[in-house]
XYZ file of C-alpha atoms in Angstrom:
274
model
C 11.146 -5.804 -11.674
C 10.946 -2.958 -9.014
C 7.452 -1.939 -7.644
C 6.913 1.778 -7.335
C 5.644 1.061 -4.055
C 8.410 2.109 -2.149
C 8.051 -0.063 0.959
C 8.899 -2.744 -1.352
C 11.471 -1.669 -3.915
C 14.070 -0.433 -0.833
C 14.580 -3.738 0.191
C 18.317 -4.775 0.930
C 17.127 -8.777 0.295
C 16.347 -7.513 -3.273
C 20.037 -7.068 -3.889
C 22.292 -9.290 -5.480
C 24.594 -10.976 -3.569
C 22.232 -11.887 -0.560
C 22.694 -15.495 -0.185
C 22.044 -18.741 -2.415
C 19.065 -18.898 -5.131
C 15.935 -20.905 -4.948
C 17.009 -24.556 -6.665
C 16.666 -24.208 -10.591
C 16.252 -19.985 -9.607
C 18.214 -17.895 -12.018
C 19.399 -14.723 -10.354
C 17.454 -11.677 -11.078
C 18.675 -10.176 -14.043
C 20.189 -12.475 -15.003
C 19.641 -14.899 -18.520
C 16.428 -16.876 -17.747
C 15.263 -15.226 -14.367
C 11.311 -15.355 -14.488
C 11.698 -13.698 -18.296
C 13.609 -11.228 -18.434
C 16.987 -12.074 -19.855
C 18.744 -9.631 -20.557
C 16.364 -7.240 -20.588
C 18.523 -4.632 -18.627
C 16.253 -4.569 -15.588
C 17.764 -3.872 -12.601
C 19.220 -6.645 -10.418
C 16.441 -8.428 -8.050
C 16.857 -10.698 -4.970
C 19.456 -14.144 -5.993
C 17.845 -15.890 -2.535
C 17.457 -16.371 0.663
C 20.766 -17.125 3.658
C 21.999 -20.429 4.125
C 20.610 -19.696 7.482
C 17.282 -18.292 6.867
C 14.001 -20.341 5.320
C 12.811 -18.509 1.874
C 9.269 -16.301 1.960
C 6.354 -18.240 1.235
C 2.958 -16.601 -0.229
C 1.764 -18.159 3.305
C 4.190 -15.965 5.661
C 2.949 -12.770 3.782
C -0.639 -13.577 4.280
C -0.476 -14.225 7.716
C 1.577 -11.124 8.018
C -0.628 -8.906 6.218
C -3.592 -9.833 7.983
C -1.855 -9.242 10.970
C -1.199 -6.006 10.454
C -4.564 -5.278 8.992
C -6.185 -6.928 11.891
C -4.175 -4.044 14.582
C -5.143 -1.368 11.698
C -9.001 -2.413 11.979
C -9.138 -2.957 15.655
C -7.316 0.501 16.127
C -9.734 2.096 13.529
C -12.539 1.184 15.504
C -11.051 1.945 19.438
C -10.382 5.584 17.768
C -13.881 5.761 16.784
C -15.378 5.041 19.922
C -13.242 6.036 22.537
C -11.582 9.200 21.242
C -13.655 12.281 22.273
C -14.937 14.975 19.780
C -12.770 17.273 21.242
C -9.727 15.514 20.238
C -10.487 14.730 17.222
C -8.556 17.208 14.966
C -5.694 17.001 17.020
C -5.428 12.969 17.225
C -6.604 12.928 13.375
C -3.871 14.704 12.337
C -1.504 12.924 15.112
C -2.366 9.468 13.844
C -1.316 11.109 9.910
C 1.389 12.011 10.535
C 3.410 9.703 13.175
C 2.010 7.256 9.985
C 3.725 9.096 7.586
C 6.954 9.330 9.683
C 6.918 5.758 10.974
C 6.023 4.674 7.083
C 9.499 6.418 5.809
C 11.422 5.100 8.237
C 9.802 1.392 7.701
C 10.183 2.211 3.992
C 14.063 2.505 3.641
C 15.018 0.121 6.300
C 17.021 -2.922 5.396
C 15.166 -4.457 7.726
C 11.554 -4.373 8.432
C 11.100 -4.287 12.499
C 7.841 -6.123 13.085
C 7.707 -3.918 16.839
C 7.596 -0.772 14.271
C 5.134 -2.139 11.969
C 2.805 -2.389 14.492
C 3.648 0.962 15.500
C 2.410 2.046 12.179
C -0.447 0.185 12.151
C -1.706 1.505 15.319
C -1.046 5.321 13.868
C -2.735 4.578 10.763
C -5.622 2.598 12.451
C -5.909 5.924 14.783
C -6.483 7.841 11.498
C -8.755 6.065 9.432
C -10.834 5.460 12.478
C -11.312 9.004 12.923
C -11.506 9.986 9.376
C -13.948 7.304 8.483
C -16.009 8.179 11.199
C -15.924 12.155 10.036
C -17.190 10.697 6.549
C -19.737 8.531 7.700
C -21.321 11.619 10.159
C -21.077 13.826 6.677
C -22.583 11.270 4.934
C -25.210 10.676 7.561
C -24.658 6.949 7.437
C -22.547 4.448 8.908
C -22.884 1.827 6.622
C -20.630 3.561 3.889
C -17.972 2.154 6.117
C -18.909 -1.547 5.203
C -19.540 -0.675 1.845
C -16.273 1.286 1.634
C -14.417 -2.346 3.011
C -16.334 -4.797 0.683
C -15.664 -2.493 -2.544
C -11.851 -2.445 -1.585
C -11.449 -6.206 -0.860
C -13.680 -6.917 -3.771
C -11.154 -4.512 -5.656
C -8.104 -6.302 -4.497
C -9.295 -9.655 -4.990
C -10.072 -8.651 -8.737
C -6.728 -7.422 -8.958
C -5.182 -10.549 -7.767
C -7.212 -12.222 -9.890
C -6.668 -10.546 -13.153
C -3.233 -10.336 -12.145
C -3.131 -14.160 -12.179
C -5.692 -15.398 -14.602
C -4.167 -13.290 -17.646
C -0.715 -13.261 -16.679
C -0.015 -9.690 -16.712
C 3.644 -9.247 -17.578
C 4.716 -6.242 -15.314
C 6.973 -4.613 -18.012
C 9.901 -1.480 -17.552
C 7.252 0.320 -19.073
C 4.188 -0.392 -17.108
C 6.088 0.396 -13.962
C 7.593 3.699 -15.239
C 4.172 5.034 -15.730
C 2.476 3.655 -12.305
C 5.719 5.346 -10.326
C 5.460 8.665 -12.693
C 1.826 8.568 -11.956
C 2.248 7.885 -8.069
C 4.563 10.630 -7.524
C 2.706 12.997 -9.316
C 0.133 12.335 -7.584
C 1.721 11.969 -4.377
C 3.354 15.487 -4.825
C -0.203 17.265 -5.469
C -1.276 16.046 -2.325
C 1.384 17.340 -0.683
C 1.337 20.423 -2.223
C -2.466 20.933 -1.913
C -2.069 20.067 2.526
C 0.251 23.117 2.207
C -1.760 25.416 0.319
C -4.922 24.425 3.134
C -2.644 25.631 5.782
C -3.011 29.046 4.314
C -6.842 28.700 3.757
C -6.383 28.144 -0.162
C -8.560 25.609 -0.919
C -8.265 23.329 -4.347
C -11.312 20.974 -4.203
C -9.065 18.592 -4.437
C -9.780 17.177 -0.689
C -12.906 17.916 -0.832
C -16.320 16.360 -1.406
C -17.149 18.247 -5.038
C -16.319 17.212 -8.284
C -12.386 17.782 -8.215
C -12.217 15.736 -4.930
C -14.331 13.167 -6.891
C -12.019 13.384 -10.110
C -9.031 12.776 -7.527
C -9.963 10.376 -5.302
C -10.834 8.039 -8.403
C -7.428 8.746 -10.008
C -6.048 7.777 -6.666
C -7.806 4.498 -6.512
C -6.702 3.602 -9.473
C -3.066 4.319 -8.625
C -3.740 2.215 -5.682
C -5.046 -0.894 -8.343
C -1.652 -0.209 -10.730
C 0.351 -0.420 -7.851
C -1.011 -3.589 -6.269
C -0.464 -5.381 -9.405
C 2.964 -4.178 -9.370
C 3.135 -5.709 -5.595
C 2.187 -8.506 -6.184
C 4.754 -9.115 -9.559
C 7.299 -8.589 -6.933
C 5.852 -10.480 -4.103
C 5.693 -13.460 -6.383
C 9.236 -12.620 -7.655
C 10.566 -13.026 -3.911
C 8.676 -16.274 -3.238
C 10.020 -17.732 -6.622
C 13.319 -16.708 -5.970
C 13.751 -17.486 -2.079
C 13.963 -13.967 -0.500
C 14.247 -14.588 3.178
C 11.704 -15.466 5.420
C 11.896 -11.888 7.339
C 10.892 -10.241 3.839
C 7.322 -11.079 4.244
C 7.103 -8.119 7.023
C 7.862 -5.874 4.687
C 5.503 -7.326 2.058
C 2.907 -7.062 4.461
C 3.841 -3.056 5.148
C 3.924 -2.846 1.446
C 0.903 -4.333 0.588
C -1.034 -2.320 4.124
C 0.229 1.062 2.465
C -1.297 0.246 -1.033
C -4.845 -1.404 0.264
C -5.383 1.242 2.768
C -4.996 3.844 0.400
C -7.121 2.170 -2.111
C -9.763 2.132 1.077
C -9.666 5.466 1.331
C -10.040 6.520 -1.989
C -13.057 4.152 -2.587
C -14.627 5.579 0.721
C -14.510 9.081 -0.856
C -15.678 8.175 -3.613
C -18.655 6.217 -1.906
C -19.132 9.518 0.132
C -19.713 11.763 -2.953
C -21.163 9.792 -4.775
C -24.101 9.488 -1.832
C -24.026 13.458 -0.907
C -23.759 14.538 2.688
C -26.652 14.215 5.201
């Protein structure tokens, strides 16, 4: 099963051919492997090198919170040390060497850890500045913490749904959640182009369309962590190289700081601005 996160469906060690399976590991795709028969999905990860030790669940924790921890520590240098009259420019800086550094990341073969961290430190730059903006809007600082607790509290309901009812991530499921993302991926982009020329949608805003997006957009973010961590647990089962957990941990930064942000909108609205 692909997730429509992209970070994590481009990788090469999700290909068949890549080395020997996990003892008692059916190939993906193949008769047996975690379900699906022959179910026609496409062809997953058969294991990890002879000469490589397979992902554990461990390796992309420590991972993630790696990269988290540069994002947060980033976040909050920007927010004190960047001046207010840099902001717009570093704001939108810190955007967009993410966005480039995040398509490059996302359709390598191989994750570079140097270049993760690279993206971390772009995005931390601009959520630091852009939570700050909200919190000065909203008149209070505290919608920062709030804005954390609400997505880990998200995330670890997620996890734990995921788990506790055995959600089967079917063809189906993930059609929708990748329809959805890119749809909703390409309004965005379309509405940062239309603000260039001074129309403005709502839909970035702090009204009741920017409220109406933001929630559709965290719960985008929600579909497509369960559809992370399906194939997360699909590489552990199935011995995808050690080096894959890097780009779990990119994948699974991209989804939980976008749920972040979302939830911090909607936090923001939802409280009116000072």
């Amino acid at each position: 099963m692909q997730s429509s996160n992209p970070v994590l469906n481009r990788s090469s060690a999700f290909a068949p051919g890549q080395g020997q399976a996990y003892p008692g590991a059916a190939p993906y795709g193949q008769p047996g492997a975690y379900g699906y028969g022959g179910s026609g999905m496409p062809p997953q990860y058969q294991g990890a090198p002879a000469a490589s030790r397979p992902m554990t669940m461990d390796d992309v924790i420590v991972r993630t919170a790696a990269t988290l921890g540069v994002v947060t520590v980033v976040a909050a240098i920007a927010w004190k040390a960047i001046p207010d009259t840099a902001v717009g420019p570093a704001f939108f800086a810190g955007m967009l060497a993410a966005l480039a550094i995040g398509l490059v990341l996302s359709f390598a073969r191989k994750v570079n850890p140097v270049l993760l961290m690279a993206y971390a430190v772009a995005e931390g730059v601009f959520l630091g500045i852009g939570s700050k903006f909200i919190a000065n809007w909203v008149g209070d600082s505290g919608i920062i913490v709030q804005a954390v607790l609400a997505t880990m509290v998200t995330a670890g309901l997620t996890l734990a749904t995921y788990k506790y009812f055995a959600i089967k991530v079917t063809p189906k499921f993930t059609r929708m959640v990748i329809i959805g993302t890119m749809g909703f991926a390409g309004v965005v982009v379309i509405n940062l182009l239309l603000s260039l020329f001074g129309v403005q949608t709502g839909i970035g805003g702090f009204g009741a369309m920017g409220l109406i997006f933001a929630a559709i957009g965290a719960g985008l973010a929600v579909f497509n962590l369960i559809l992370d961590f399906d194939m997360i647990e699909q590489g552990v089962r199935h011995g995808a190289p050690q080096s894959e957990a890097w780009r779990a941990a990119f994948g699974l930064t991209v989804t939980l700081v976008w749920l972040y942000w979302n939830i911090l909108r909607i936090l923001a609205i939802l409280r009116g601005g000072d």
